[in-house]
Short mmCIF file of C-alpha atoms and ligand atoms in Angstrom, two decimals:
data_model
loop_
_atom_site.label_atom_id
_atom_site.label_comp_id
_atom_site.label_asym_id
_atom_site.label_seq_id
_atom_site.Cartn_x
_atom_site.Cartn_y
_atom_site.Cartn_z
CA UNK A 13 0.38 19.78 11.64
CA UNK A 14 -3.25 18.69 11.64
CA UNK A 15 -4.60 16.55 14.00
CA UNK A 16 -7.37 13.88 14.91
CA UNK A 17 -9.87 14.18 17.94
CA UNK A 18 -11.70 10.80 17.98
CA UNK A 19 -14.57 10.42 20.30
CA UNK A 20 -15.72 6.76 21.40
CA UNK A 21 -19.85 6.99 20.20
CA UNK A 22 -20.65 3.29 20.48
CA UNK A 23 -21.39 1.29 16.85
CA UNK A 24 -20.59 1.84 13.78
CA UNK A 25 -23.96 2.08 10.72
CA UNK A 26 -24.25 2.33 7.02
CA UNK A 27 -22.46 1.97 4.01
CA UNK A 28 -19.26 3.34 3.13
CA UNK A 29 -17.48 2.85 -0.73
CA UNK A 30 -13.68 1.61 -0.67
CA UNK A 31 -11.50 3.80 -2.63
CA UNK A 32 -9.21 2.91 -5.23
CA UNK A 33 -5.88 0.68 -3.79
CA UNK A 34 -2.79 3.02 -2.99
CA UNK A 35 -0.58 0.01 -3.59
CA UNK A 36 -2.20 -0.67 -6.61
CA UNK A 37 -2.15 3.08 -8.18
CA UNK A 38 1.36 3.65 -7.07
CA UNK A 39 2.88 1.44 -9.48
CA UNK A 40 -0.08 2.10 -12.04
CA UNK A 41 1.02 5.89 -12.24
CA UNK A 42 4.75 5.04 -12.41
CA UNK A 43 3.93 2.68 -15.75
CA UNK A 44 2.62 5.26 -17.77
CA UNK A 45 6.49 5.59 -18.10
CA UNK A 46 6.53 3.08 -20.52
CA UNK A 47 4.34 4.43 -22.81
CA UNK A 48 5.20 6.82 -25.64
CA UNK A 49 1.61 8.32 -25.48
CA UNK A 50 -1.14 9.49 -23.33
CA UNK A 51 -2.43 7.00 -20.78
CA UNK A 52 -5.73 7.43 -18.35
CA UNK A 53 -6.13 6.48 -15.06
CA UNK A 54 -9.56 5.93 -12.89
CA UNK A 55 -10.57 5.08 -9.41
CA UNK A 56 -6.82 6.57 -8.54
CA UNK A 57 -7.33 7.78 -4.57
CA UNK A 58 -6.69 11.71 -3.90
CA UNK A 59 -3.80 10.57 -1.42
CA UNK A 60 -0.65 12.38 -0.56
CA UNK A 61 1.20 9.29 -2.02
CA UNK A 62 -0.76 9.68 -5.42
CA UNK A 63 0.25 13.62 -5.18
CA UNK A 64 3.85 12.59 -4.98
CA UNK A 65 4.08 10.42 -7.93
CA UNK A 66 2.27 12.97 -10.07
CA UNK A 67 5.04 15.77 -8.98
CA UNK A 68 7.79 12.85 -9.39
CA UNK A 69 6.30 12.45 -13.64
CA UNK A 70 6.52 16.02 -13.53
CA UNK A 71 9.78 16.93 -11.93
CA UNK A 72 11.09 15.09 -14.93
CA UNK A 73 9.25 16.48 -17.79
CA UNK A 74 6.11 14.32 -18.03
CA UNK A 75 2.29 16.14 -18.30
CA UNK A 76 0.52 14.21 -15.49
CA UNK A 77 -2.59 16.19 -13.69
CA UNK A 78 -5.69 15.20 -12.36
CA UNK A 79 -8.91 16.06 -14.53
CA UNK A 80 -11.28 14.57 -12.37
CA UNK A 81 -11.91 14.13 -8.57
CA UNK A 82 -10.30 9.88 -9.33
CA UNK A 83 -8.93 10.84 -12.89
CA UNK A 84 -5.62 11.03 -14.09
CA UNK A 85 -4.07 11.80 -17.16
CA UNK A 86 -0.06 10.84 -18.17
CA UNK A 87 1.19 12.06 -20.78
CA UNK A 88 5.21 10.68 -20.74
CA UNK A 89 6.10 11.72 -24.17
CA UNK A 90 7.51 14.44 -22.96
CA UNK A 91 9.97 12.96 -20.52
CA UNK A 92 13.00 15.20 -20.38
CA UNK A 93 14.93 13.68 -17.65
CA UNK A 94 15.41 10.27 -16.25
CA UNK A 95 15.73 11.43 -12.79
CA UNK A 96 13.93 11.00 -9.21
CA UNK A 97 15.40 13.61 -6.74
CA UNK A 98 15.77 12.97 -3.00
CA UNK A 99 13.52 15.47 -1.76
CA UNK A 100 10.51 13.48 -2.98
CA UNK A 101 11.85 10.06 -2.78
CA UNK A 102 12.96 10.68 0.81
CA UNK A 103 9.11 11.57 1.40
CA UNK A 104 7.52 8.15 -0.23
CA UNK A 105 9.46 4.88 -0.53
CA UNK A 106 7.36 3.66 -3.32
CA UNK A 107 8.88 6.68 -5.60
CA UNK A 108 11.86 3.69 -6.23
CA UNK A 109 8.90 2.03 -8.60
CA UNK A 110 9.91 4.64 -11.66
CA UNK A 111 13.19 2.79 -11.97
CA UNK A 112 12.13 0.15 -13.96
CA UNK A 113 9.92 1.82 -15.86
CA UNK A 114 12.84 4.68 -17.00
CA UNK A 115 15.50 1.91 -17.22
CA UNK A 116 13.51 0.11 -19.87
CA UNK A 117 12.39 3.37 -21.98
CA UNK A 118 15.12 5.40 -21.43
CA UNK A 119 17.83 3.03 -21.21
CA UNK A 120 19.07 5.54 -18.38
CA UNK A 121 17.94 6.55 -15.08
CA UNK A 122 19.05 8.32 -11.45
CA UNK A 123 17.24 7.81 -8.64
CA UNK A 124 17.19 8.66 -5.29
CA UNK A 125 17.86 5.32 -3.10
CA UNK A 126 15.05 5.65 -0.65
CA UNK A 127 16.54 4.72 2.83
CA UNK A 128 15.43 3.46 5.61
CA UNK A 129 11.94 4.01 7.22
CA UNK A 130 10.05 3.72 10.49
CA UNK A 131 9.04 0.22 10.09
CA UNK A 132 12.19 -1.12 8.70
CA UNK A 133 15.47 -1.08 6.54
CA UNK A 134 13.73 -1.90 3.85
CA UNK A 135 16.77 -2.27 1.16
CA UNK A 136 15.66 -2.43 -2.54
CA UNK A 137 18.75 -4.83 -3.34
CA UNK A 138 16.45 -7.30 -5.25
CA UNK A 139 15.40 -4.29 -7.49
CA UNK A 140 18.83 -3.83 -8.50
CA UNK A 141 19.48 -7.65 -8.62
CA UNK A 142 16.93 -8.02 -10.96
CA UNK A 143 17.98 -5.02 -13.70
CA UNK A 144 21.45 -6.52 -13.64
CA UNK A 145 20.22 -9.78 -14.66
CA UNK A 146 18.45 -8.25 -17.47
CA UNK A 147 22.21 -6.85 -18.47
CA UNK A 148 21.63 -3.31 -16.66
CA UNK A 149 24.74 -1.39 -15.36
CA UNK A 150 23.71 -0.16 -11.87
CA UNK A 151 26.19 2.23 -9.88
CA UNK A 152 25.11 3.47 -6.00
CA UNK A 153 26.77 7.31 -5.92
CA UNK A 154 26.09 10.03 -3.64
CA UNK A 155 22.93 8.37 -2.48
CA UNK A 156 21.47 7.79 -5.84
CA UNK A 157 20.98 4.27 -8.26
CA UNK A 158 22.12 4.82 -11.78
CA UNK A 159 21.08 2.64 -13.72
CA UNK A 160 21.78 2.10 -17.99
CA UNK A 161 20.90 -0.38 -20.06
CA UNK A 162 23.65 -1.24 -22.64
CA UNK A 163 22.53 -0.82 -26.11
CA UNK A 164 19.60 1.46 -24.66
CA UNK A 165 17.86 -1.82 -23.86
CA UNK A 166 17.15 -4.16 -21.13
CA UNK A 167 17.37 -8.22 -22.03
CA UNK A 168 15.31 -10.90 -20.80
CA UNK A 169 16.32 -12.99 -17.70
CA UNK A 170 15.45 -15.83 -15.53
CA UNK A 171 15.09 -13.61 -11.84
CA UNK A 172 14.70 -15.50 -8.79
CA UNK A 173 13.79 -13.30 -6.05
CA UNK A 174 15.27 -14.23 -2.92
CA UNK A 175 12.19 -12.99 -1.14
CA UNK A 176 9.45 -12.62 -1.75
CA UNK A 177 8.35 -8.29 -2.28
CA UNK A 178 6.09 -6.73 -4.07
CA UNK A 179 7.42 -3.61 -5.34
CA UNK A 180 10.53 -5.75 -6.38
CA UNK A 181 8.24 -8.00 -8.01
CA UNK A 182 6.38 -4.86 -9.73
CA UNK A 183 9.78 -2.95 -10.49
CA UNK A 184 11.21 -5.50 -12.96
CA UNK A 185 7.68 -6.56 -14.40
CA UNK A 186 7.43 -3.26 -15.93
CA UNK A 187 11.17 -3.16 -17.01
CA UNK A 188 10.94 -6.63 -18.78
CA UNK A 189 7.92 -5.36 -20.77
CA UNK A 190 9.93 -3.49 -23.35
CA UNK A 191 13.39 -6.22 -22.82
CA UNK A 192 14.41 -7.74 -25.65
CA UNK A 193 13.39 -11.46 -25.05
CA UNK A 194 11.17 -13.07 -22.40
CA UNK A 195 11.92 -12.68 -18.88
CA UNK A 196 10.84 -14.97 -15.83
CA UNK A 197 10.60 -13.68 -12.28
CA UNK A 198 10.59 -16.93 -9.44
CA UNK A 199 9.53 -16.38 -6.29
CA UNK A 200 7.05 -12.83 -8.03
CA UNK A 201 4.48 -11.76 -5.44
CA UNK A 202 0.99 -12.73 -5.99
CA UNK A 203 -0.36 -10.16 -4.37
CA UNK A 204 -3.48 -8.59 -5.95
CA UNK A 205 -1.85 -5.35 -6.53
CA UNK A 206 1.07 -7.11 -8.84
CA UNK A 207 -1.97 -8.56 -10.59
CA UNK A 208 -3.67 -4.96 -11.48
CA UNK A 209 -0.09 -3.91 -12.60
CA UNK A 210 -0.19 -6.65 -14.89
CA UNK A 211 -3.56 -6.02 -16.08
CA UNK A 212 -2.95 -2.66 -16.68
CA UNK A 213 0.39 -3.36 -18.20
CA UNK A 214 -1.34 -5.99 -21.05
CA UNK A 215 -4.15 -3.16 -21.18
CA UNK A 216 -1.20 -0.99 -22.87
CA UNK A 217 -0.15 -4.19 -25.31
CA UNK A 218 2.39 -6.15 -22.56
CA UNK A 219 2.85 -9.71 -22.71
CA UNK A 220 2.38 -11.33 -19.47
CA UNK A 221 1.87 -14.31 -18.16
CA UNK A 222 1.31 -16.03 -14.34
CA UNK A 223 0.60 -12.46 -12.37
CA UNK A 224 -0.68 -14.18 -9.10
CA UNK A 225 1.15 -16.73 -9.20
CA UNK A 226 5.21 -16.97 -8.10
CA UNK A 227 6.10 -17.34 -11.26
CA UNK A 228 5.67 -14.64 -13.75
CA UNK A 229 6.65 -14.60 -17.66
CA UNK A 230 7.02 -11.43 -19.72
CA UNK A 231 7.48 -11.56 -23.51
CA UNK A 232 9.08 -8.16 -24.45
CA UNK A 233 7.04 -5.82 -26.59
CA UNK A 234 8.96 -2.82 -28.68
CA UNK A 235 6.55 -0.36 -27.86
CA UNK A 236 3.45 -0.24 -25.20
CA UNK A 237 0.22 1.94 -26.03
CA UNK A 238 -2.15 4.20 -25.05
CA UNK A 239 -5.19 2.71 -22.64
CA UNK A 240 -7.52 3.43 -19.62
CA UNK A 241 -7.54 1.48 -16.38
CA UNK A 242 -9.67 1.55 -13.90
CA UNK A 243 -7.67 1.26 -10.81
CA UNK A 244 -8.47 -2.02 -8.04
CA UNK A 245 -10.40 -0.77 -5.11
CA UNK A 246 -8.18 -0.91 -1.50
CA UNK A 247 -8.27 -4.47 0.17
CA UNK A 248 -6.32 -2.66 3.16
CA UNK A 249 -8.90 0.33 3.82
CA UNK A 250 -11.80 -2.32 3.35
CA UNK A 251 -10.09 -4.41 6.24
CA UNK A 252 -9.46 -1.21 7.91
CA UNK A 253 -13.08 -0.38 8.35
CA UNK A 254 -14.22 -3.71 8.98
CA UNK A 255 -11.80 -4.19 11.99
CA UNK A 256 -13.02 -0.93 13.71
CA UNK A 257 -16.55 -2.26 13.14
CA UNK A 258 -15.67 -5.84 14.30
CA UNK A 259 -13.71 -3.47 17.81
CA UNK A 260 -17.16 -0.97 17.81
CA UNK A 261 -19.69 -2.88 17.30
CA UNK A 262 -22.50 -2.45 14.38
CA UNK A 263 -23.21 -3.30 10.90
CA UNK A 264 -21.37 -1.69 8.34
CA UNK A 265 -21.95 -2.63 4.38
CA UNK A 266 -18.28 -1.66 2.48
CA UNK A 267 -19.18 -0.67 -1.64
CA UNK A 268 -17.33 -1.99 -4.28
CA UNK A 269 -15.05 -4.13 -2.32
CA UNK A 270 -12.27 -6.34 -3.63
CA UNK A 271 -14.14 -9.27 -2.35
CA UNK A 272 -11.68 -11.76 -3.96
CA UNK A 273 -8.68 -10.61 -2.50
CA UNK A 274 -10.06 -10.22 1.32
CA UNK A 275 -10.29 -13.91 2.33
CA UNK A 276 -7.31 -13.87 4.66
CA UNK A 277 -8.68 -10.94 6.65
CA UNK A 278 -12.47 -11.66 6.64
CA UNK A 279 -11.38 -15.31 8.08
CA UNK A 280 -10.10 -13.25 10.96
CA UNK A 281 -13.22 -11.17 11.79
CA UNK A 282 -15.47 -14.49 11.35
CA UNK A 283 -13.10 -16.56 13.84
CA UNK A 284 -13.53 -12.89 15.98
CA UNK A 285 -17.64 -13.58 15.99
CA UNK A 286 -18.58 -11.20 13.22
CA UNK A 287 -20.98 -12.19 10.91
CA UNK A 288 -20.06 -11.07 7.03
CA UNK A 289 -22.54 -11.50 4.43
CA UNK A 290 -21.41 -11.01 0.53
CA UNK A 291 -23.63 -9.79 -2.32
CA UNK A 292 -21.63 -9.05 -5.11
CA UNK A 293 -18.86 -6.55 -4.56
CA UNK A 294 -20.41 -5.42 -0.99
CA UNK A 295 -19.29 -6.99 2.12
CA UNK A 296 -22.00 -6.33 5.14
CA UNK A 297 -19.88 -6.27 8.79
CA UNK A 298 -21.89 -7.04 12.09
CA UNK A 299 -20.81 -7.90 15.30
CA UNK A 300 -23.84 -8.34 17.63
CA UNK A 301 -22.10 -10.50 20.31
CA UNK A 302 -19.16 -10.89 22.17
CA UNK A 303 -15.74 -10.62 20.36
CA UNK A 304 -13.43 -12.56 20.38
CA UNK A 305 -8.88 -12.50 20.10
CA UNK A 306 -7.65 -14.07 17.17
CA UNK A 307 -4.27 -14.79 16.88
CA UNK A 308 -2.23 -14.14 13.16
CA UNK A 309 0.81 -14.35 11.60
CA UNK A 310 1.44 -12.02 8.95
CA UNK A 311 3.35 -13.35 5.24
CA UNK A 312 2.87 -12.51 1.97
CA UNK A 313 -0.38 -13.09 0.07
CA UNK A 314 -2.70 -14.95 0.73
CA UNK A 315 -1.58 -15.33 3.79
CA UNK A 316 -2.39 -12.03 6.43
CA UNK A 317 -1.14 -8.76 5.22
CA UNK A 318 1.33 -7.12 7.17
CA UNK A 319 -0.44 -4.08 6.30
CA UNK A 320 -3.29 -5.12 8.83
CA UNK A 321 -1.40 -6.45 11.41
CA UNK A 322 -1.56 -3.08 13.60
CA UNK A 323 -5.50 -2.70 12.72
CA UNK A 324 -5.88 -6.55 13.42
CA UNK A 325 -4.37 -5.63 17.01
CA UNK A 326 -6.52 -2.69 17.93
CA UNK A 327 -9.27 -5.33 17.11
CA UNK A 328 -7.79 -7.61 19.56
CA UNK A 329 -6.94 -4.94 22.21
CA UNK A 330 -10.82 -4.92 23.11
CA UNK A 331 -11.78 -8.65 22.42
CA UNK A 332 -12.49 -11.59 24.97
CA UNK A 333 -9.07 -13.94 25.44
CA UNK A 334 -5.44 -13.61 24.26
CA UNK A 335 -4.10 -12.92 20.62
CA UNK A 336 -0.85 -13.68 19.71
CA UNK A 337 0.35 -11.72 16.50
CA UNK A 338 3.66 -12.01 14.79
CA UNK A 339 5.07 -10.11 12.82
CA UNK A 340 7.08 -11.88 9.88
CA UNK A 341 7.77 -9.19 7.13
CA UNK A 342 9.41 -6.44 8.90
CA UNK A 343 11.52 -6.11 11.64
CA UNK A 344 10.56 -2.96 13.43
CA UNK A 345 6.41 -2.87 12.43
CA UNK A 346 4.88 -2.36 16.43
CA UNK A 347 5.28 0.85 17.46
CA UNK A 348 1.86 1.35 17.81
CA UNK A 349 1.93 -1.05 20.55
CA UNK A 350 3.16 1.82 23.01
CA UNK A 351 0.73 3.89 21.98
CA UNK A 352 -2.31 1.67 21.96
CA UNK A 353 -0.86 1.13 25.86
CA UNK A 354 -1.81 4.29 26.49
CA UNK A 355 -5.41 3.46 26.01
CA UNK A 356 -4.71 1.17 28.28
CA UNK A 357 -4.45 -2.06 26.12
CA UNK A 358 -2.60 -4.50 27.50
CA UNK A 359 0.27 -6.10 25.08
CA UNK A 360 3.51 -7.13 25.90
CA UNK A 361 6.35 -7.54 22.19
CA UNK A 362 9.32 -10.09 22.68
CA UNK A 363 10.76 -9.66 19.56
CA UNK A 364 7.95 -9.76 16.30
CA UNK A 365 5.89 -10.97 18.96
CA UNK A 366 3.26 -9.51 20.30
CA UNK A 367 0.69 -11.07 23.11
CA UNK A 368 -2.84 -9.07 23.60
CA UNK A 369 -4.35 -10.10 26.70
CA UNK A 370 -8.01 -8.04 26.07
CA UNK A 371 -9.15 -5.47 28.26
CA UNK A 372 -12.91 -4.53 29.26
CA UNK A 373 -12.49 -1.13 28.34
CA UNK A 374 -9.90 1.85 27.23
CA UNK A 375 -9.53 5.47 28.17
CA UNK A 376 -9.46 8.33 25.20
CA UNK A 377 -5.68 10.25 25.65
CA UNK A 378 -3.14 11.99 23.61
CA UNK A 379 -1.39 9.24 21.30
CA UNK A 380 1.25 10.20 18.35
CA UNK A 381 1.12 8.24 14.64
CA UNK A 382 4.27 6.66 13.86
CA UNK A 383 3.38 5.19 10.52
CA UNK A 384 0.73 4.67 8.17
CA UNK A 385 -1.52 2.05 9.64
CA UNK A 386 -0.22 2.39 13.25
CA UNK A 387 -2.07 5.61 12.65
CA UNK A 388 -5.24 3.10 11.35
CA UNK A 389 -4.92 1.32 14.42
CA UNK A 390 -4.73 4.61 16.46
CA UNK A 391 -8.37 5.17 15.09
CA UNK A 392 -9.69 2.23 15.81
CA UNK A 393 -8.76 2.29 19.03
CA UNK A 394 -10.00 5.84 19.48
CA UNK A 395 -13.50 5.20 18.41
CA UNK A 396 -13.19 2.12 21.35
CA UNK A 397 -12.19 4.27 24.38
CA UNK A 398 -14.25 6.44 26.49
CA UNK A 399 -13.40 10.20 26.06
CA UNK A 400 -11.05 11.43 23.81
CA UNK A 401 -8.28 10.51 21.82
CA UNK A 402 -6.24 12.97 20.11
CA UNK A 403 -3.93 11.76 17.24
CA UNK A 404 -0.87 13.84 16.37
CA UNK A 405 0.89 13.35 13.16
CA UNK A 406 -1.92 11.94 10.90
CA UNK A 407 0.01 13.15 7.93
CA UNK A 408 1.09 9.42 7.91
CA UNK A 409 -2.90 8.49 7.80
CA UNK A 410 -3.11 11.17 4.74
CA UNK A 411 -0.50 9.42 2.55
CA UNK A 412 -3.11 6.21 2.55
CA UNK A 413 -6.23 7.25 3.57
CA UNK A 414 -8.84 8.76 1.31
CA UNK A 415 -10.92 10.96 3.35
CA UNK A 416 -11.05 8.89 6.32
CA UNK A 417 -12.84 11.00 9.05
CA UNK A 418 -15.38 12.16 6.70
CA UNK A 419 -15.98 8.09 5.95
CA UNK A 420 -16.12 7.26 10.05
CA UNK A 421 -18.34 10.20 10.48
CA UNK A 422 -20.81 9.12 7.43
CA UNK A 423 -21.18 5.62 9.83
CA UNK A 424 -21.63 7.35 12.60
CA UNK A 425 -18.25 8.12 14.56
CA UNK A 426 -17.66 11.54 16.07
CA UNK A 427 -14.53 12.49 14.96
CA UNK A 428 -12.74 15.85 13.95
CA UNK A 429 -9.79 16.93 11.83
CA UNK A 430 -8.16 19.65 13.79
CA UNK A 431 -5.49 21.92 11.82
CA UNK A 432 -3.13 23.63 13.72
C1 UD1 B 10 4.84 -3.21 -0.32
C2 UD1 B 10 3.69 -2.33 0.06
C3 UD1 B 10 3.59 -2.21 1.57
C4 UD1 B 10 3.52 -3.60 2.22
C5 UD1 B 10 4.65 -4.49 1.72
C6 UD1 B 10 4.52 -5.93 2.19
C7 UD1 B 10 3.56 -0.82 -1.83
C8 UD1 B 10 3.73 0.55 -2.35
N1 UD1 B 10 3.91 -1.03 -0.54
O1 UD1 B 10 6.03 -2.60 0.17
O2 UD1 B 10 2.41 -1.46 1.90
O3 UD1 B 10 3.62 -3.47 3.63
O4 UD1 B 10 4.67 -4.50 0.27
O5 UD1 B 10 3.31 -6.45 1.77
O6 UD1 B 10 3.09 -1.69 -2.51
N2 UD1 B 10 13.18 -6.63 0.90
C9 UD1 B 10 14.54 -6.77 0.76
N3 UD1 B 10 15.13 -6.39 -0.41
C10 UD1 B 10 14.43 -5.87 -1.45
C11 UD1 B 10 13.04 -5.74 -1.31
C12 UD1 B 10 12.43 -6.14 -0.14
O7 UD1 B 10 15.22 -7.22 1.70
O8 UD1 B 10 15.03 -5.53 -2.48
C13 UD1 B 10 12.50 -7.07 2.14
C14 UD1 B 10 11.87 -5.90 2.92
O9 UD1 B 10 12.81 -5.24 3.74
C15 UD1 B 10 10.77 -6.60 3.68
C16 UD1 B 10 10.33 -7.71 2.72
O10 UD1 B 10 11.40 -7.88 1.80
O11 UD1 B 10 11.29 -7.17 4.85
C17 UD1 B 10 9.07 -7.41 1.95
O12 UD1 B 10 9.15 -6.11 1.42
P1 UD1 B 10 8.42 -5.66 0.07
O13 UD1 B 10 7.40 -6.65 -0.33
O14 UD1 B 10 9.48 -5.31 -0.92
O15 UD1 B 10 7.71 -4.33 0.54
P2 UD1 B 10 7.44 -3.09 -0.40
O16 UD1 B 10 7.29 -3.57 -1.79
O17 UD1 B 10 8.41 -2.01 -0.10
#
């Protein structure tokens, strides 16, 4: 199981490029299922969680391989079987995003129901909700959602989500693409990764209407077609590097940034004494002075991603004052407070609360990942201590990080991947 050595060696310099969005290529991948022809993807991130989907498409038939370093090619013409199996469904939640898509084109599908995980229950009950408004039959048996569509096809529906979530949200966009009639889901996410779905979806012929907004309309097409897509670049790893410079120290410049959809966390790092100058699609970081805690609540977009609440609080672990972070969207999303303790941060969590009192300085030791941007925050933290930090279990970084030592080390940080 590999590991990371961090060493703290002061500020952060240059320019690193953002990679394409996980979140965004997850779903892009899995809606090449609704298309009877080849499809190309770009700016798709070599991730573990990319690898998955691409053996998920081909446990079940479809020709889906990588021809260049960010390239892939679908081809799902040759889908032979409607199913996701539990040994890789059980290793990426997200895998649950094919349902839809196989429901809609197959008027069949069996997969997997993806369980709990570290960070939460996570139940995909508004998934289901939503197919069976659009007239689906949906079983639970033996651990697996089948799912059929009566006549071999899904009808439009009026969906209210009863909270808002973004693979939900995603999940019955791409089924009500090939419905017979229009479907309208209230309450939709507006994050920008539903919106590059929806892009990409209209890119292949879909009619949709609202993506960003909480209402979204979708006028059923009979067939979708072939099309590139170039792939949103990753609002979470751009806010990932800028915290650890805004923590460091230094003047970092992030390439081909999602500018648009960063306004919630580059609020934070300005109210933290950074100064953040855009040109374009590049976002320069400094922080000269003294920084300072800034307190958050995390919610659904715009509002501050949960996704950069543990990054946020590594941040914060180092800054002048007291932060106090809550955590709204799921219930069990601070275990890296325990480990960031043993840095020597000082937080204390009642409930999805967690208060930061900021310390002078921390001390490198041995710290474990429990999840994918705990492991971020882990990092951060690392390249803020004296000494080293070692960080066991960065598989968990690998499912969502392109490359990410090889980035720190291009701005400077000493950092080394050891494989044991
Ligand atoms: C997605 C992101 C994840 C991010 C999260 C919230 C992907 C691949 N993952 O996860 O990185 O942290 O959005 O921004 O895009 N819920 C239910 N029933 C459902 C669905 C959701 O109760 O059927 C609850 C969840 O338990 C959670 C909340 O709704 O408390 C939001 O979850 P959701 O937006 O669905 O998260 P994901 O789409 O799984």
């Amino acid at each position: 199981m590999d590991k990371l050595c961090v060493t703290g060696n002061g500020p952060l310099r240059g320019a690193v490029r953002v990679s394409g969005a996980k979140n965004a290529a997850l779903p892009i991948l899995c809606s090449s299922l609704l298309v009877k022809a080849p499809v190309t993807f770009t700016n798709v991130p070599q991730l573990n969680d990319t690898r998955t989907i691409v053996r998920l498409l081909n446990q079940m038939g479809v020709t889906a391989a990588r021809t260049e370093t960010h390239r892939i090619e679908i081809d799902a013409s040759t889908l032979a079987k409607p199913v996701a199996e539990y040994d890789l469904v059980k290793t990426m939640r997200a895998s649950v995003l094919v349902l839809g898509p196989l429901v809609a084109r197959w008027g069949e599908a069996r997969v997997s129901l993806p369980g709990g995980c570290a960070i939460g229950q996570r139940p995909v009950d508004q998934h289901l909700k939503g197919l069976e408004a659009m007239g689906a039959e949906v079983t639970l048996d033996g651990g697996y959602i089948n799912a059929r569509a009566p006549g071999g096809r899904l009808k439009g529906a009026r969906i209210v989500m009863d909270m808002v979530t973004v693979t939900g949200t995603e999940n019955i966009m791409m089924a009500a693409t090939l419905a017979d009639g229009v479907t309208v889901i209230e309450n939709a996410a507006r994050e920008p990764e539903v919106v590059d779905l929806a892009n990409c979806l209209i890119a292949m012929g879909a009619n949709i209407k609202g993506a960003g907004t909480d209402s979204i309309t979708i006028t059923g097409v009979e067939d979708l077609h072939t099309a590139t897509y170039r792939v949103m670049p990753d609002r979470i790893e751009a806010g990932t590097f800028a915290c650890a410079v805004a923590a460091v120290g230094g003047e970092i410049t992030l390439l081909d940034a999602p500018v648009a959809s960063m306004e919630a966390i580059l609020d934070k790092l300005r109210d933290a004494g950074c100064s953040i100058s855009i040109n374009g699609t590049s976002i320069t970081i400094a922080r000269k002075g003294p920084l300072k805690a800034v307190s958050v609540k995390t919610a659904p977009y715009p509002a501050f991603p949960t996704d950069m609440q543990a990054q946020l609080m590594a941040m914060n672990v180092v800054a002048e004052g007291t932060a106090v972070m809550t955590e709204n969207i799921f219930e069990n999303r601070m275990m890296h407070v325990s480990e960031l303790s043993r840095l020597g941060a000082n937080i204390e969590v009642t409930g999805n609360t967690a208060v930061v009192q900021g310390v002078a300085s921390l001390k490198g030791a041995n710290v474990m990942a429990t999840d994918l941007r705990a492991s971020a925050s882990l990092v951060i933290a690392g390249l803020c201590a004296s000494g080293t930090t070692m960080i066991d279990r960065i598989y968990h970084l690998d499912r969502g990080y392109e490359h990410i030592e090889d980035k720190l080390i291009g701005l400077g940080a000493t950092i080394e991947r050891i494989s044991t």
